[in-house]
Amino acid sequence: MTAEDLFLGVDVGTGSARAGLFTEAGQMVGYAAHPIKLWRDGETMVEQSTADIWSAVCRTVCEAIRLSGANARQIKGIGMDATCSLVVLGQNYATLTASLSGDPARDVIVWMDHRAEAQAERINSVGGTPLAYVGNCISPEMELPKLLWLKENLPGSFDHAQAFMDLTDYLTWRATGSATRSSCTVTCKWAYLPHLGGWDAGFLNSIGLGSLTGHDFARIGNHVVAPGTALGQGLSAEAARELGLLPATPVAAGLIDAHAGGLGSLPDQSSGTAAAYVFGTSACLMASSEAEVRVPGIWGPYWSAMLPDVWLLEGGQTAAGAAIDFALRAHPAWAPATEAAKAEGSSLLPWLEARVMARHPTISPAATEVARMHSILDLAGNRSPLADPSTRGLISGISLSDDFLSLERTYIAAVLGVGYGARHIFGTLAAAGVTASQIVISGGAAKSKLVRQLLADATGIAVARATSPEPVLLGAAMLGAVASGAKAGLRAARKDMVHLDEIVHPNPGMAGLHDWKFGAFRRLQDTERQLWAEYETFKAQG
């Protein structure tokens, strides 16, 4: 390859660390990935290890550089993103357990961990100004409930921790030695209010976390900067050696992974009408607003959390891709279909999609096959807009059929279930005056033509795809371009590096069916919640 300037994006997701190298025009020229470990204890506890994560990051960066044919001198800036997981660090930033197992390696509470549901309920009952900026309902996925859980259940770790960090901020600290936090992480997940002066000491005291206010909030971050800000003196000598890069290479303050996907998906000219939809293990929907609009059940508005000087509203589906996978694995035809796909040199989902599209080349009529099937995929609770972590999923209309056609229909119904969940979020935003004329999809599901068309039909909104094969990594790399000075800011980076691919429009002939199915979706969703509420009442009455 030619010796042009390149920018490195590093992404740590739920199951893997990934690295990508990008040109100034946003073209990806190198990519690598490596799995990371995940521990699950029971239904709610999910943990990881910073040592394992950093090792995977180093391997992926070195491999991406090797595969690209680039050299370290070409890499002018580095950006990082990660899931919004909580890292617990002991004195001198040593490993400190966050696990009831006592294993010191398990020092990360993963974003999807719901151990702190009771603590989240107590925080919500106390109230306070910060709650107005998380849809009036803090989630157990956020960091303050998890910190309160640590205080109550692992007081040794809580009391001896020198620092608590979002995983993104841990990565940039590991790379540079700078403990500066990104305004994205602390604003979106820690109840930091940049437009009101930052940390709310009174609120932290009221919920039982007053000890975090000591030494000018040093343990949770007393220096907060905008994403893309160059940190410290750049890459430390030790990190440079581990990553195969040059010391002092600029490293940017990072983003949460979904927000990096939003940055890498939306070109500058579409900021007022398009919403980013990052569809992977979970799904995250992000819409910008010039005005401060508060929407119950929608996280935010967050000031300058993704882009400077605009408000960000964030809706999410805790289980999206993971829920679809679960529904398929539960079907009796899953194992034989997986083997059949493998025999044809394919993985299961592309194989299923090819079979569906052979019957329905335009895709949209496939919905008629599942008129009686309704999937509610709140398997891990409903993040938005119900803000109810206790909700659960259901599939209505199943039969004794155990053939491949039945599995294909389960897949169609599951994709539509995610689509109707997104429609519920978009409708809630629209009722508050925040509308979108276009969804720009990224994440693993964005590669599927079937998913894009069914999502457009289910929501009634056109769906576009970013041209980059890895918008999340591109968003991270854009941070590095800004930190290096190659781009004047994130808006300039978006203009130069983000481009859109095909746009899929809803099929107007299917609108009536999807209106009806969405109504059924909402009725079943309400029924499931009502049944659980009735049981809770029964249990309380003895």
XYZ file of C-alpha atoms in Angstrom:
542
model
C 0.000 0.000 0.000
C 1.089 3.622 -0.439
C 2.656 5.342 2.569
C -0.338 7.568 3.349
C -1.392 8.702 6.787
C -3.612 6.256 8.651
C -5.754 6.357 11.784
C -6.314 3.460 14.126
C -9.682 2.598 15.651
C -9.926 0.127 18.532
C -13.296 -1.291 19.606
C -13.936 -3.551 22.593
C -17.352 -5.140 22.321
C -19.076 -7.729 24.445
C -17.364 -10.711 22.858
C -14.273 -9.427 21.091
C -11.670 -6.734 20.671
C -11.280 -5.360 17.159
C -8.923 -2.993 15.392
C -9.186 -1.161 12.075
C -6.909 1.135 10.084
C -8.498 3.938 8.057
C -7.376 6.551 5.559
C -8.238 10.246 5.788
C -11.168 9.545 3.440
C -12.552 6.848 5.741
C -11.476 3.791 3.744
C -10.609 0.757 5.868
C -7.292 -0.816 4.874
C -6.675 -3.220 7.744
C -8.804 -5.197 10.208
C -8.389 -7.837 12.895
C -10.395 -9.246 15.795
C -9.762 -11.450 18.809
C -12.263 -12.942 21.295
C -12.394 -11.885 24.936
C -13.494 -13.919 27.932
C -16.888 -13.588 29.556
C -17.917 -15.056 32.914
C -21.615 -15.550 33.710
C -22.831 -16.306 37.225
C -26.553 -16.972 37.363
C -29.043 -14.952 35.351
C -27.807 -11.460 36.182
C -24.037 -11.385 36.741
C -21.640 -10.962 33.810
C -17.940 -10.166 34.265
C -14.741 -9.699 32.284
C -11.026 -9.124 32.895
C -9.054 -5.997 31.990
C -5.902 -8.115 31.613
C -7.616 -10.351 29.085
C -9.155 -7.365 27.293
C -5.858 -5.478 26.990
C -4.090 -8.601 25.745
C -6.753 -9.005 23.066
C -6.442 -5.324 22.086
C -2.673 -5.663 21.649
C -3.056 -8.786 19.522
C -5.684 -7.224 17.259
C -3.752 -3.993 16.724
C -0.549 -5.833 15.819
C -2.457 -8.149 13.495
C -4.370 -5.324 11.789
C -1.112 -3.492 11.097
C 0.503 -6.653 9.736
C -2.424 -7.485 7.470
C -2.615 -3.932 6.136
C 1.048 -3.810 5.186
C 1.342 -0.461 6.956
C 4.093 0.609 9.301
C 3.899 2.332 12.657
C 5.105 5.684 11.243
C 1.969 5.936 9.092
C -0.375 5.776 12.072
C -0.936 9.374 13.122
C -3.717 9.022 15.675
C -5.564 6.450 17.767
C -9.175 6.383 18.932
C -10.800 3.848 21.237
C -14.321 2.815 22.155
C -15.789 0.090 24.349
C -18.958 -1.165 25.931
C -20.139 0.870 28.917
C -18.792 -1.648 31.439
C -17.515 -0.751 34.920
C -13.826 -1.261 35.730
C -12.687 -1.472 39.368
C -9.032 -0.568 39.996
C -7.129 -0.896 43.269
C -4.244 1.153 44.620
C -1.761 2.159 41.920
C -4.399 0.969 39.425
C -3.831 -2.692 40.282
C -6.412 -5.390 39.592
C -9.223 -5.512 42.167
C -12.074 -7.995 42.063
C -15.611 -6.948 41.166
C -16.847 -10.521 41.577
C -18.441 -12.481 44.407
C -16.078 -15.268 43.334
C -13.195 -13.217 44.726
C -11.186 -13.796 41.542
C -8.977 -10.679 41.183
C -8.887 -11.139 37.412
C -12.632 -10.481 37.198
C -12.439 -6.718 37.640
C -15.038 -5.652 35.058
C -18.818 -5.650 35.550
C -20.167 -5.924 32.010
C -22.739 -3.438 30.728
C -25.468 -6.112 30.452
C -25.024 -7.221 34.076
C -28.260 -6.655 36.041
C -27.084 -7.448 39.566
C -27.930 -3.903 40.650
C -31.667 -3.882 39.873
C -32.582 -3.324 43.540
C -30.037 -0.511 43.853
C -31.387 1.137 40.683
C -34.915 1.012 42.129
C -33.729 2.689 45.340
C -31.907 5.428 43.452
C -35.020 6.080 41.388
C -37.133 6.292 44.555
C -34.776 8.944 45.994
C -35.005 11.130 42.881
C -32.810 14.051 41.945
C -31.909 16.311 39.035
C -29.617 13.767 37.278
C -32.555 11.397 36.825
C -34.242 13.948 34.564
C -31.422 13.255 32.094
C -31.899 9.477 31.972
C -35.593 9.410 31.139
C -36.521 9.742 34.844
C -35.364 6.178 35.474
C -31.762 5.129 36.012
C -30.949 1.700 34.613
C -29.107 -1.150 36.358
C -26.884 -1.143 33.279
C -25.513 2.243 34.360
C -22.587 2.693 36.719
C -24.058 4.320 39.834
C -26.331 1.361 40.692
C -23.394 -0.991 40.138
C -21.186 1.120 42.403
C -23.857 1.040 45.089
C -24.033 -2.748 44.704
C -20.251 -2.948 45.162
C -20.443 -0.826 48.298
C -23.107 -3.075 49.791
C -21.869 -6.476 48.628
C -18.097 -6.141 48.137
C -17.161 -3.369 50.586
C -13.512 -4.399 50.527
C -13.257 -3.731 46.815
C -15.337 -0.561 47.013
C -13.369 0.934 49.919
C -9.913 0.042 48.578
C -10.517 1.045 44.966
C -8.383 3.960 43.819
C -10.434 4.465 40.680
C -13.658 3.400 39.010
C -13.682 3.806 35.231
C -15.827 3.124 32.244
C -14.073 0.556 30.071
C -13.351 3.137 27.354
C -11.562 5.370 29.861
C -9.621 2.384 31.156
C -8.348 1.675 27.634
C -7.169 5.240 27.098
C -5.551 5.245 30.578
C -3.773 1.998 29.737
C -2.577 3.524 26.474
C -1.409 6.889 27.838
C -1.281 6.847 31.647
C -3.827 9.684 31.675
C -6.852 9.127 33.955
C -8.829 11.847 32.154
C -12.398 10.755 31.475
C -14.420 11.204 28.310
C -17.495 13.379 28.626
C -19.344 10.697 26.635
C -18.841 7.975 29.231
C -19.468 9.974 32.389
C -22.404 11.916 30.949
C -24.224 8.906 29.516
C -23.534 6.340 32.233
C -22.465 8.137 35.444
C -25.020 10.991 35.825
C -22.401 13.656 35.098
C -24.108 16.884 33.956
C -21.656 18.996 31.913
C -24.183 21.742 31.232
C -24.834 22.123 34.990
C -21.245 22.041 36.215
C -20.507 18.316 36.256
C -20.884 16.070 39.302
C -23.850 16.581 41.621
C -22.425 16.009 45.112
C -25.820 16.345 46.767
C -27.284 13.639 44.562
C -24.387 11.264 45.220
C -24.775 11.831 48.955
C -28.529 11.228 48.811
C -28.161 7.815 47.148
C -25.429 6.575 49.487
C -22.376 7.253 47.329
C -21.134 10.359 49.097
C -17.657 8.877 49.508
C -17.157 9.313 45.769
C -17.208 13.086 46.188
C -13.933 13.097 48.162
C -10.723 14.647 46.819
C -12.656 16.503 44.151
C -14.308 13.323 42.792
C -10.874 11.805 42.103
C -12.083 8.188 42.109
C -14.705 8.777 39.410
C -12.949 11.515 37.447
C -12.001 15.095 38.227
C -10.764 15.867 34.719
C -13.338 15.396 31.936
C -12.804 16.314 28.270
C -14.687 16.045 24.991
C -14.321 12.951 22.772
C -11.448 13.411 20.343
C -9.337 15.478 22.766
C -5.682 14.393 22.727
C -4.750 12.793 26.057
C -1.539 13.234 28.037
C 1.637 12.898 26.022
C 0.136 10.381 23.675
C 0.986 6.691 23.618
C 3.253 5.689 26.492
C 6.494 3.840 25.808
C 5.156 0.658 27.421
C 1.870 0.711 25.511
C 3.672 1.526 22.264
C 5.864 -1.535 22.728
C 2.830 -3.742 23.402
C 0.855 -2.382 20.456
C 3.701 -2.234 17.966
C 3.341 1.533 17.556
C 5.450 4.621 18.137
C 5.600 6.348 21.536
C 3.787 9.704 21.713
C 1.327 8.785 18.939
C -1.742 10.918 19.770
C -4.526 9.053 21.606
C -8.005 10.561 21.780
C -10.535 10.626 24.583
C -12.919 7.885 23.537
C -16.574 7.019 23.096
C -18.938 4.286 24.204
C -19.107 1.709 21.401
C -22.650 2.540 20.299
C -21.763 6.226 20.158
C -18.706 5.459 18.048
C -21.098 3.639 15.726
C -23.316 6.700 15.647
C -20.362 8.927 14.828
C -19.153 6.565 12.104
C -22.622 6.159 10.568
C -24.101 9.632 10.207
C -22.631 11.943 7.592
C -22.629 15.600 8.528
C -25.367 16.617 6.111
C -27.916 14.206 7.611
C -27.541 15.198 11.268
C -30.912 16.907 11.500
C -33.096 14.137 10.035
C -31.321 10.814 10.508
C -30.981 8.639 13.568
C -28.211 6.127 14.084
C -29.252 2.557 14.840
C -26.391 0.340 16.003
C -27.686 -3.228 15.762
C -25.501 -5.920 17.290
C -25.795 -8.019 20.453
C -27.971 -5.195 21.712
C -29.368 -2.288 19.734
C -28.870 1.386 20.416
C -30.741 4.219 18.737
C -29.307 7.738 18.829
C -30.981 10.935 17.711
C -29.659 14.484 17.971
C -31.649 17.532 18.945
C -30.810 21.217 18.955
C -33.241 21.684 21.867
C -33.181 20.113 25.319
C -36.016 17.590 25.022
C -36.745 15.206 27.884
C -38.541 12.003 26.977
C -39.631 9.539 29.690
C -38.014 6.157 29.147
C -35.373 7.554 26.767
C -31.858 8.184 28.057
C -30.713 11.775 27.877
C -30.832 14.449 26.781
C -27.051 14.331 27.042
C -25.179 17.532 26.260
C -22.225 17.143 23.839
C -21.991 13.423 24.545
C -21.389 12.337 20.951
C -21.169 15.546 18.952
C -20.197 18.971 20.300
C -22.908 21.461 21.253
C -25.950 19.288 20.527
C -28.201 17.184 22.721
C -28.207 13.422 22.320
C -31.220 11.201 22.978
C -30.555 7.503 23.301
C -32.974 4.607 23.129
C -31.888 1.034 23.516
C -32.916 -2.589 23.233
C -30.918 -4.604 25.752
C -31.314 -7.765 23.694
C -31.494 -7.537 19.908
C -29.069 -9.767 18.031
C -28.645 -11.834 21.197
C -32.410 -12.315 21.445
C -32.699 -13.389 17.805
C -29.913 -15.922 18.342
C -31.652 -17.202 21.484
C -34.973 -17.659 19.673
C -33.263 -19.636 16.912
C -31.249 -21.831 19.301
C -34.461 -22.730 21.146
C -36.024 -24.118 17.942
C -35.718 -27.896 17.381
C -34.428 -27.359 13.826
C -31.539 -25.141 14.941
C -28.895 -27.878 15.180
C -29.713 -29.676 11.896
C -30.036 -26.343 10.071
C -26.654 -25.247 11.403
C -25.120 -28.473 10.087
C -26.875 -28.070 6.724
C -25.583 -24.518 6.398
C -22.060 -25.641 7.293
C -22.218 -28.393 4.674
C -22.986 -25.707 2.095
C -20.087 -23.546 3.256
C -22.259 -21.010 5.059
C -23.146 -19.934 8.564
C -26.738 -20.209 9.755
C -28.094 -16.678 9.309
C -26.979 -16.127 5.682
C -28.264 -19.615 4.890
C -31.672 -18.856 6.404
C -31.843 -15.510 4.617
C -31.045 -17.092 1.244
C -33.909 -19.547 1.727
C -36.346 -16.792 2.727
C -35.304 -14.597 -0.208
C -35.682 -17.495 -2.630
C -39.376 -17.481 -1.737
C -39.646 -13.699 -1.429
C -37.058 -11.924 -3.631
C -38.372 -8.497 -2.588
C -38.350 -9.641 1.071
C -41.327 -7.598 2.294
C -44.002 -10.280 1.602
C -42.130 -12.615 3.971
C -43.991 -10.856 6.787
C -47.223 -12.466 5.624
C -45.782 -15.859 6.601
C -45.689 -14.778 10.238
C -49.004 -12.952 10.503
C -49.854 -15.189 13.457
C -46.388 -15.127 15.056
C -45.477 -12.265 17.364
C -42.085 -11.994 19.056
C -41.535 -9.827 22.125
C -37.786 -9.946 22.632
C -37.436 -8.195 25.986
C -35.434 -11.180 27.200
C -33.247 -9.010 29.447
C -35.806 -6.297 30.219
C -36.988 -3.292 28.257
C -34.484 -0.459 28.289
C -36.568 1.917 26.161
C -39.137 3.289 26.226
C -40.702 1.292 29.089
C -37.541 1.521 31.221
C -38.524 -1.715 32.941
C -35.722 -4.231 33.562
C -38.221 -6.780 34.905
C -39.977 -7.374 31.564
C -39.375 -10.616 29.724
C -39.945 -11.969 26.250
C -42.460 -14.243 24.613
C -43.251 -15.733 21.234
C -46.896 -16.153 20.317
C -48.250 -18.374 17.567
C -45.765 -21.257 17.623
C -46.796 -24.767 16.603
C -45.394 -28.318 16.639
C -43.626 -27.718 13.313
C -39.936 -28.542 13.611
C -38.750 -28.265 10.006
C -36.473 -25.711 8.354
C -39.422 -23.637 7.120
C -40.595 -23.235 10.711
C -37.093 -22.105 11.718
C -37.044 -19.569 8.885
C -40.370 -18.169 10.051
C -39.077 -17.953 13.612
C -36.192 -15.877 12.232
C -38.516 -13.551 10.302
C -40.726 -13.058 13.369
C -37.706 -12.396 15.592
C -36.288 -9.739 13.256
C -39.709 -8.097 13.125
C -39.898 -8.231 16.923
C -36.717 -6.175 17.124
C -38.145 -3.870 14.452
C -41.346 -3.253 16.391
C -39.284 -2.550 19.503
C -37.433 0.089 17.486
C -40.751 1.442 16.187
C -41.931 1.854 19.786
C -38.832 3.939 20.563
C -39.106 6.054 17.397
C -42.785 6.679 18.067
C -42.055 7.804 21.617
C -39.412 10.231 20.332
C -41.731 11.524 17.607
C -44.462 12.212 20.174
C -41.963 14.471 21.953
C -41.101 16.309 18.725
C -37.890 14.469 17.783
C -38.519 12.845 14.401
C -36.327 10.928 11.994
C -36.887 10.584 8.275
C -34.102 8.056 7.944
C -32.425 5.349 10.017
C -28.728 4.769 9.370
C -27.974 1.235 10.484
C -24.600 -0.124 11.558
C -23.354 -3.118 13.481
C -23.299 -6.740 12.405
C -26.972 -6.832 11.403
C -26.476 -3.944 8.943
C -24.858 -6.367 6.496
C -28.136 -8.225 6.047
C -30.441 -7.066 3.242
C -33.307 -8.988 4.850
C -32.810 -7.207 8.180
C -32.635 -3.787 6.516
C -35.859 -4.293 4.546
C -37.814 -5.787 7.444
C -36.606 -3.002 9.734
C -37.785 -0.380 7.231
C -41.163 -2.105 6.890
C -41.622 -2.603 10.644
C -40.760 1.002 11.551
C -42.153 2.733 8.474
C -38.888 4.660 8.120
C -36.287 4.463 5.323
C -33.125 2.577 6.284
C -29.707 3.547 4.945
C -26.396 1.800 5.487
C -23.015 3.405 5.944
C -20.536 2.472 3.224
C -17.898 1.563 5.781
C -17.931 -2.147 6.607
C -17.101 -1.227 10.224
C -18.763 2.063 11.253
C -17.967 1.574 14.948
C -14.256 1.223 14.210
C -14.470 4.134 11.785
C -15.990 6.297 14.513
C -13.105 5.404 16.822
C -10.559 6.134 14.105
C -12.204 9.521 13.495
C -11.424 10.404 17.116
C -7.781 9.640 16.406
C -7.861 11.832 13.317
C -9.154 14.734 15.418
C -6.614 14.139 18.218
C -3.784 14.149 15.679
C -4.883 17.465 14.193
C -5.542 15.929 10.776
C -9.233 16.859 11.144
C -10.353 20.178 12.602
C -13.091 18.536 14.682
C -15.675 15.776 14.673
C -17.947 17.586 12.241
C -15.092 17.921 9.750
C -14.220 14.267 10.253
C -17.819 13.247 9.546
C -17.888 15.305 6.365
C -14.691 13.722 5.051
C -14.876 10.166 6.329
C -18.547 9.047 6.538
C -20.549 8.104 3.445
C -23.893 6.337 2.901
C -24.677 3.267 0.819
C -28.063 2.110 -0.488
C -31.304 3.369 1.046
C -34.137 0.866 1.597
C -37.660 2.302 1.736
C -40.676 0.805 3.490
C -43.009 -1.148 1.234
C -46.267 0.878 1.294
C -48.272 -2.201 0.409
C -47.259 -3.819 3.702
C -47.999 -0.841 5.955
C -51.421 -2.089 7.073
C -50.064 -5.487 8.127
C -47.254 -3.910 10.128
C -49.612 -1.425 11.770
C -51.723 -4.372 12.924
C -48.745 -6.460 14.035
C -47.269 -3.547 15.959
C -50.577 -3.156 17.776
C -50.478 -6.867 18.615
C -46.867 -6.471 19.757
C -47.842 -3.726 22.194
C -50.853 -5.630 23.535
C -48.777 -8.731 24.200
C -46.044 -6.653 25.776
C -48.552 -5.056 28.136
C -50.102 -8.446 28.915
C -46.760 -9.950 29.925
C -46.064 -7.052 32.269
C -49.568 -7.172 33.723
C -49.302 -10.900 34.438
C -46.037 -10.371 36.274
C -47.502 -7.500 38.277
C -50.422 -9.736 39.255
C -48.022 -12.440 40.410
C -46.019 -9.943 42.449
C -49.263 -8.855 44.134
C -50.222 -12.478 44.775
C -46.805 -13.211 46.267
C -46.956 -10.134 48.503
C -50.331 -11.236 49.832
C -48.855 -14.559 50.886
